[in-house]
XYZ file of C-alpha atoms in Angstrom:
521
model
C 21.637 -60.513 -5.867
C 24.115 -58.012 -7.263
C 21.567 -55.234 -6.874
C 21.062 -56.198 -3.220
C 24.777 -56.044 -2.540
C 25.051 -52.717 -4.353
C 22.124 -51.372 -2.377
C 23.836 -52.310 0.885
C 26.942 -50.466 -0.261
C 24.855 -47.418 -1.069
C 22.931 -47.414 2.229
C 23.591 -45.138 5.188
C 24.578 -47.081 8.329
C 22.464 -44.739 10.462
C 19.081 -44.760 8.669
C 19.712 -47.984 6.681
C 18.318 -46.276 3.567
C 19.943 -45.167 0.353
C 22.143 -42.132 0.777
C 20.441 -38.757 0.634
C 22.918 -35.891 0.063
C 25.872 -38.120 1.079
C 28.789 -36.522 2.946
C 32.138 -37.958 4.124
C 34.134 -37.718 7.337
C 37.933 -37.625 7.383
C 37.960 -41.320 8.299
C 36.353 -42.063 4.910
C 32.916 -43.240 6.049
C 29.825 -41.845 4.337
C 26.451 -40.894 5.778
C 23.318 -38.992 4.811
C 23.907 -35.352 5.614
C 20.843 -35.067 7.894
C 21.715 -38.304 9.698
C 25.299 -37.407 10.583
C 24.298 -33.850 11.538
C 21.799 -35.202 14.076
C 24.426 -37.560 15.510
C 27.007 -34.788 15.808
C 24.401 -32.550 17.453
C 23.840 -35.164 20.177
C 27.607 -35.456 20.723
C 28.091 -31.739 20.990
C 27.255 -31.621 24.695
C 29.993 -34.162 25.519
C 32.732 -32.101 23.880
C 33.973 -35.098 21.852
C 32.939 -36.307 18.444
C 33.289 -39.770 16.908
C 32.394 -41.576 13.716
C 29.289 -43.771 14.212
C 30.887 -46.400 11.957
C 34.516 -46.795 13.168
C 34.377 -44.710 16.367
C 37.246 -42.505 15.153
C 37.415 -39.577 17.562
C 37.695 -35.870 16.734
C 38.623 -33.100 19.152
C 36.580 -30.578 17.164
C 33.380 -31.054 15.239
C 34.495 -32.681 12.005
C 33.905 -30.916 8.724
C 31.532 -32.616 6.285
C 32.529 -32.918 2.662
C 30.008 -33.490 -0.105
C 30.526 -36.824 -1.815
C 29.291 -35.953 -5.293
C 30.603 -39.125 -6.820
C 28.611 -41.270 -4.359
C 25.556 -39.081 -4.947
C 25.818 -39.694 -8.708
C 26.131 -43.463 -8.115
C 22.950 -43.462 -5.964
C 21.124 -41.494 -8.642
C 22.238 -43.927 -11.352
C 21.214 -46.867 -9.169
C 17.712 -45.433 -8.689
C 17.379 -44.786 -12.412
C 18.177 -48.445 -13.153
C 15.807 -49.612 -10.372
C 12.775 -47.278 -10.576
C 10.735 -49.573 -8.327
C 13.037 -48.594 -5.449
C 12.499 -44.859 -5.850
C 9.044 -44.714 -4.287
C 10.225 -46.242 -1.020
C 13.785 -46.834 0.040
C 12.815 -48.909 3.087
C 12.894 -52.681 2.612
C 12.171 -55.666 4.761
C 15.092 -56.365 7.083
C 14.658 -60.130 6.713
C 14.381 -60.230 2.898
C 18.086 -60.148 2.157
C 18.252 -62.065 -1.130
C 15.406 -60.221 -2.821
C 14.605 -56.765 -1.437
C 10.893 -56.406 -0.729
C 9.414 -53.043 0.338
C 8.472 -52.876 4.008
C 4.860 -52.170 5.010
C 5.490 -51.577 8.724
C 8.284 -50.934 11.164
C 8.520 -52.221 14.725
C 9.646 -49.613 17.226
C 10.808 -52.139 19.802
C 12.708 -54.374 17.381
C 13.706 -51.515 15.086
C 13.005 -53.820 12.166
C 11.317 -53.179 8.842
C 8.760 -55.824 7.897
C 7.146 -56.908 4.625
C 3.639 -58.423 4.532
C 4.937 -61.979 5.176
C 7.307 -61.192 8.024
C 4.749 -58.798 9.536
C 2.292 -61.674 9.963
C 4.911 -63.837 11.657
C 5.997 -60.914 13.858
C 2.448 -60.192 15.065
C 1.962 -63.838 16.113
C 4.972 -63.760 18.429
C 4.972 -60.337 20.088
C 2.748 -57.313 20.639
C 4.946 -54.415 19.670
C 4.157 -50.930 18.398
C 4.083 -50.819 14.603
C 4.351 -47.700 12.481
C 4.480 -46.872 8.796
C 7.937 -47.236 7.258
C 10.192 -44.263 7.881
C 13.757 -43.576 6.881
C 14.754 -42.590 10.382
C 13.628 -43.695 13.828
C 15.680 -41.098 15.669
C 12.708 -38.753 16.034
C 10.926 -41.491 18.029
C 13.728 -41.979 20.512
C 15.127 -39.893 23.296
C 18.411 -38.462 22.107
C 19.817 -38.606 25.642
C 18.738 -42.078 26.850
C 18.278 -43.733 23.430
C 14.909 -45.100 24.566
C 11.537 -44.935 22.831
C 9.218 -42.097 23.759
C 6.447 -43.417 26.004
C 5.104 -40.306 27.736
C 4.190 -36.697 27.049
C 5.309 -34.001 29.491
C 2.372 -31.632 30.051
C 4.566 -28.870 31.489
C 7.133 -28.788 28.681
C 4.834 -30.098 25.890
C 7.505 -32.621 24.922
C 7.637 -36.364 24.280
C 9.871 -38.121 26.819
C 11.105 -41.615 27.622
C 10.704 -43.473 30.916
C 14.199 -42.453 32.061
C 13.406 -38.766 31.460
C 10.469 -39.152 33.845
C 12.323 -41.206 36.421
C 15.769 -39.609 36.603
C 15.951 -37.033 33.836
C 15.104 -33.372 33.462
C 11.362 -34.117 33.476
C 11.389 -35.806 36.878
C 8.447 -34.621 38.962
C 6.609 -33.166 35.981
C 3.037 -34.068 35.181
C 3.068 -36.596 32.362
C 0.510 -38.642 30.447
C 0.666 -41.509 28.043
C 1.202 -40.762 24.379
C -2.263 -42.096 23.582
C -3.911 -39.807 26.132
C -1.867 -36.829 24.937
C -2.754 -37.665 21.350
C -6.488 -37.836 22.185
C -6.297 -34.519 24.033
C -4.492 -32.833 21.161
C -6.772 -34.441 18.588
C -9.764 -33.061 20.494
C -8.230 -29.566 20.330
C -7.403 -30.094 16.680
C -10.989 -31.164 15.947
C -12.268 -28.006 17.640
C -9.754 -25.961 15.668
C -10.725 -27.842 12.532
C -14.368 -26.981 13.163
C -13.537 -23.302 13.582
C -11.292 -23.312 10.531
C -14.017 -25.080 8.545
C -16.462 -22.306 9.427
C -13.885 -19.631 8.569
C -13.065 -21.359 5.293
C -16.771 -21.650 4.454
C -17.189 -17.946 5.136
C -14.112 -17.216 3.028
C -15.542 -19.341 0.223
C -18.815 -17.434 0.473
C -16.924 -14.139 0.315
C -14.882 -15.388 -2.641
C -18.049 -16.490 -4.426
C -19.702 -13.185 -3.599
C -16.713 -11.260 -4.950
C -16.605 -13.442 -8.053
C -20.318 -12.818 -8.593
C -19.709 -9.130 -8.062
C -16.837 -9.166 -10.565
C -19.035 -10.978 -13.089
C -21.792 -8.447 -12.464
C -19.389 -5.543 -12.958
C -17.931 -7.102 -16.115
C -21.416 -7.678 -17.541
C -22.435 -4.136 -16.661
C -19.189 -2.817 -18.147
C -19.896 -4.719 -21.358
C -23.363 -3.141 -21.566
C -21.983 0.335 -20.809
C -19.175 -0.169 -23.335
C -21.724 -1.115 -25.979
C -23.840 1.943 -25.161
C -20.828 4.271 -25.246
C -19.617 2.767 -28.521
C -23.076 3.137 -30.093
C -23.357 6.670 -28.725
C -20.050 7.769 -30.217
C -20.856 6.081 -33.522
C -24.132 8.016 -33.596
C -22.330 11.242 -32.638
C -19.757 10.701 -35.402
C -22.533 10.129 -37.948
C -24.357 13.262 -36.824
C -21.105 15.241 -36.817
C -20.424 14.054 -40.363
C -23.925 15.168 -41.410
C -23.493 18.495 -39.610
C -20.064 18.975 -41.195
C -21.559 18.326 -44.630
C -24.422 20.745 -43.976
C -22.164 23.548 -42.693
C -19.620 23.054 -45.476
C -22.488 23.000 -47.965
C -23.646 26.367 -46.630
C -20.093 27.709 -46.987
C -19.947 26.387 -50.551
C -23.381 27.857 -51.361
C -22.381 31.308 -50.133
C -19.014 31.064 -51.865
C -20.686 30.100 -55.160
C -23.239 32.930 -54.889
C -20.542 35.514 -54.167
C -18.385 34.071 -56.940
C -21.283 34.445 -59.405
C -21.814 38.004 -58.232
C -18.156 38.833 -58.749
C -18.167 37.129 -62.149
C -21.139 39.248 -63.208
C -19.372 42.430 -62.096
C -16.231 41.371 -63.928
C -18.300 40.762 -67.082
C -19.868 44.217 -66.811
C -16.475 45.836 -66.323
C -15.026 43.921 -69.262
C -17.873 45.221 -71.453
C -17.249 48.712 -70.136
C -13.557 48.343 -70.925
C -14.358 47.249 -74.486
C -16.691 50.233 -74.995
C -14.083 52.585 -73.575
C -11.452 51.096 -75.841
C -13.686 51.637 -78.862
C -14.409 55.221 -77.868
C -10.739 55.871 -77.178
C -9.880 54.530 -80.619
C -12.466 56.841 -82.222
C -11.114 59.798 -80.322
C -7.559 58.962 -81.344
C -8.685 58.907 -84.971
C -10.197 62.354 -84.562
C -7.043 63.609 -82.890
C -4.981 62.409 -85.847
C -7.435 63.669 -88.495
C -6.403 66.546 -90.883
C -9.891 67.474 -92.077
C -11.407 70.185 -89.844
C -14.991 69.358 -90.812
C -14.564 65.708 -89.840
C -13.429 66.695 -86.352
C -15.911 69.524 -85.809
C -19.003 67.757 -87.163
C -18.443 64.531 -85.070
C -21.270 64.482 -82.465
C -20.169 61.228 -80.733
C -17.021 62.835 -79.412
C -19.094 65.692 -77.948
C -21.320 63.240 -76.045
C -18.290 61.230 -74.923
C -16.751 64.375 -73.501
C -19.862 65.159 -71.461
C -20.112 61.600 -70.154
C -16.406 61.598 -69.292
C -16.818 64.736 -67.184
C -19.801 63.201 -65.377
C -18.068 59.894 -64.676
C -14.880 61.519 -63.449
C -16.853 63.411 -60.821
C -18.683 60.297 -59.528
C -17.070 57.573 -57.442
C -17.412 54.226 -59.104
C -18.205 51.453 -56.538
C -18.646 47.739 -57.071
C -20.313 46.296 -53.932
C -19.635 42.560 -53.327
C -21.274 40.463 -50.589
C -19.076 38.744 -47.959
C -19.385 35.303 -46.318
C -22.129 35.317 -43.714
C -20.024 33.819 -40.910
C -22.768 34.534 -38.404
C -25.197 32.319 -40.322
C -22.541 29.606 -40.567
C -21.883 29.845 -36.802
C -25.599 29.700 -36.016
C -25.982 26.548 -38.096
C -22.905 25.027 -36.460
C -23.955 25.935 -32.921
C -27.527 24.764 -33.451
C -26.351 21.452 -34.872
C -23.832 20.870 -32.074
C -26.456 21.764 -29.479
C -28.882 19.239 -30.982
C -26.185 16.563 -31.015
C -25.235 17.305 -27.397
C -28.860 17.238 -26.273
C -29.418 13.917 -28.032
C -26.179 12.524 -26.517
C -27.244 13.548 -23.007
C -30.650 11.984 -23.552
C -29.101 8.758 -24.855
C -26.593 8.555 -22.000
C -29.247 9.272 -19.344
C -27.303 12.309 -18.095
C -29.703 14.549 -16.163
C -29.955 18.179 -17.147
C -28.141 20.571 -14.833
C -30.610 21.892 -12.297
C -31.166 25.641 -12.482
C -31.731 26.237 -8.789
C -31.815 29.281 -6.527
C -30.968 29.877 -2.896
C -33.785 30.307 -0.403
C -32.962 33.565 1.354
C -35.619 32.767 3.962
C -33.349 29.999 5.290
C -30.108 32.026 5.226
C -28.338 32.747 8.495
C -27.989 36.436 9.384
C -24.253 36.262 8.659
C -24.671 34.927 5.114
C -24.820 37.418 2.278
C -26.976 36.150 -0.608
C -26.521 37.739 -4.055
C -29.376 39.445 -5.872
C -29.688 36.631 -8.409
C -29.930 34.138 -5.508
C -26.978 32.182 -6.948
C -24.149 33.088 -4.555
C -23.659 32.966 -0.795
C -20.712 34.377 1.119
C -19.736 34.838 4.746
C -20.492 38.305 6.131
C -18.615 40.039 8.928
C -21.691 42.018 9.994
C -25.171 40.864 10.920
C -27.613 41.408 8.064
C -30.830 41.368 10.146
C -32.997 39.312 7.830
C -36.691 39.083 8.778
C -37.374 36.423 11.377
C -38.465 33.115 9.889
C -39.036 29.750 11.515
C -37.054 28.131 8.700
C -34.005 30.415 9.150
C -30.746 28.961 10.517
C -29.807 30.857 13.677
C -26.546 29.470 15.070
C -24.510 28.438 12.009
C -24.001 30.077 8.617
C -26.162 27.723 6.594
C -28.493 28.304 3.656
C -30.656 25.858 1.669
C -31.868 25.943 -1.914
C -35.463 26.737 -2.744
C -35.325 23.887 -5.271
C -36.380 20.481 -3.938
C -35.012 17.192 -5.298
C -37.235 14.136 -5.188
C -37.353 10.848 -7.119
C -35.233 10.788 -10.257
C -31.698 11.778 -11.167
C -30.389 15.304 -10.652
C -27.103 17.152 -11.028
C -25.806 20.642 -10.368
C -22.486 22.478 -10.242
C -21.108 24.673 -7.482
C -18.080 26.948 -7.554
C -16.294 27.286 -4.203
C -13.549 29.363 -2.616
C -10.222 27.527 -2.683
C -8.826 28.580 0.697
C -11.745 29.277 3.028
C -14.195 27.241 5.062
C -17.284 25.802 3.338
C -19.562 22.760 3.182
C -21.596 21.680 0.151
C -24.176 18.886 0.120
C -27.847 18.043 0.578
C -30.237 18.017 3.528
C -33.821 17.290 4.481
C -35.955 20.351 5.150
C -36.597 18.902 8.634
C -32.955 19.431 9.645
C -32.606 21.393 12.887
C -32.247 25.172 12.575
C -30.282 25.774 15.769
C -27.656 24.004 17.873
C -24.998 21.542 16.782
C -27.573 19.497 14.873
C -27.971 22.435 12.449
C -24.461 21.913 10.978
C -24.483 20.198 7.573
C -22.985 16.726 7.845
C -23.110 16.617 11.649
C -26.522 14.970 11.781
C -28.429 12.074 10.205
C -30.403 14.420 7.934
C -27.580 15.843 5.822
C -24.587 14.771 3.715
C -21.758 17.042 2.601
C -18.286 17.637 1.200
C -16.284 19.814 3.604
C -13.260 22.094 3.285
C -11.478 23.419 6.377
C -8.005 24.092 7.774
C -7.487 20.337 8.181
C -8.211 19.632 4.506
C -11.052 18.068 2.556
C -13.427 15.499 4.011
C -16.941 14.096 3.628
C -19.365 14.183 6.554
C -22.602 12.444 7.489
C -24.093 11.933 10.944
C -20.881 13.373 12.491
C -18.753 10.684 10.828
C -15.848 12.311 9.002
C -13.767 10.697 6.260
C -10.740 12.634 5.022
C -9.879 12.812 1.318
C -6.458 13.024 -0.310
C -6.731 15.434 -3.256
C -4.042 16.350 -5.759
C -5.232 19.914 -6.362
C -7.564 22.457 -4.707
C -11.245 22.094 -5.504
C -12.670 24.994 -7.495
C -15.828 23.556 -9.058
C -17.888 20.626 -7.736
C -20.474 18.634 -9.637
C -23.030 16.786 -7.546
C -25.018 13.817 -8.888
C -28.076 12.679 -6.949
C -29.770 9.392 -7.828
C -32.672 9.505 -5.402
C -34.103 5.995 -5.919
C -30.673 4.354 -5.961
C -29.703 6.213 -2.792
C -26.474 7.640 -4.194
C -25.017 11.111 -3.790
C -21.731 11.581 -5.679
C -19.227 14.447 -5.636
C -16.896 15.146 -8.578
C -14.072 17.652 -8.914
C -14.350 19.394 -12.284
C -10.748 19.533 -13.452
C -8.708 17.831 -16.157
C -9.324 14.974 -15.833
C -12.568 14.977 -13.836
C -12.016 13.205 -10.491
C -14.510 11.261 -8.410
C -14.231 12.449 -4.799
C -16.784 10.372 -2.894
C -20.164 8.655 -3.145
C -22.605 8.358 -0.255
C -24.869 5.294 -0.348
C -27.983 5.660 1.749
C -31.770 5.417 1.608
C -33.455 8.770 1.036
C -36.920 8.968 2.557
C -37.838 12.630 2.037
C -37.246 15.319 -0.597
C -33.816 16.964 -0.413
C -32.535 20.521 -0.660
C -29.081 21.574 -1.813
C -27.349 22.757 1.374
C -24.428 25.156 1.895
C -22.368 26.378 4.837
C -19.836 29.205 4.534
C -17.708 30.955 7.162
C -14.347 32.643 7.687
C -14.595 34.490 4.367
C -15.708 31.463 2.360
C -18.159 31.592 -0.524
C -20.098 29.334 -2.894
C -21.833 29.985 -6.199
C -24.367 27.888 -8.085
C -23.306 27.584 -11.725
C -26.140 27.870 -14.219
């Protein structure tokens, strides 16, 4: 009973529910903040404001003050009565023991529990709704009557007075049930469309997730291959290092032995010279003439001394054979690199030549058939059916079919050029003979407007950080991929065409306005 009384004290007189964010007027009455704001909004048009509880009038819209103490009391009350927290709407008739309401009657504006709902339904046929903390959104704020109609022109719910004498007089209206059915029909159509869109989105999400999984699995395989490759390279480099250092040690040891042998010979020579010098000194210090004059060893030493003084004494010593060491090192590194390329499935760089029989008369082709540059004068090449006549284009004599291929091309950094591939059936005259401007060719293009990639006259511009000097092209014929890379530090991927190649391809080049290209061997 005490809890019921306390609940009544803690209930807003507007919504009849426990206070939510309670605020106070100057007259001392408390209300939920949202409830009193709605009431003051409706009074704003009249120019006068009053307290819904005591009718105290205010000339200006009254200020609302937060009642933190009351808010704390409501919070404490809910903590001590957790069963009231889920729903704060109770049966209007159950005064002694508060029982949660299951329905509310719009006409009676009463909240009903299961028992009182049964009795209510036997007596009247009113509109029942689920319990709500506020019925104001179901009533006309002007006429204080329940909404019964829907204005089709203003898309608003209105009461009978709005239709009869209010601002909606003369408007086309329909019952709430009819309006609800109409809107529900639109919502069902929208729901159907949204369901289809969501299903498509789910399919795209699943597809992207599958793609991510595929990429992650492929990345794991590639990571394993790269790790194994570098482990193998490190092992081979260690072996090569040992072999080269062993060769250095072998040569060093041989030369050291040679020098040691020479030193030994010189030491022996020094000892012999010392002995002979000692003998000569004895003769020089002797007092007996016969001893000095009859000594034959000193005579032979004198002759040998004269001979040796005239001859240059040389002691040739071998040097390290750095050439042999470099050959071993280069050969080993070349073998390792070849094995690494083979293991990583990197195709060998194609050693191709330009086909001068296709060159336009304003393209100068070098003697080694590796370079092509724009010429200011006509070169009068022999007439050929395969020669390009209107644009400065030349093809390679090398043909690329099934498999993987790569080649490198150096290009001018400030002049006009196009580098790519083309079918041999590409037109030789007219606009269709420009690389990238037809369905039979693909290219990377440099012009005054910047870098772009072209195919079938569709141009896609590229944003590059530095001028292109060397291009590497990778062609995977079966996979239908043609990739362009800028050889710089680091190497940058420029673009990849994905298509289906149906015929063998030639490397294709276009140069003009002083531009040039060169095939790197």
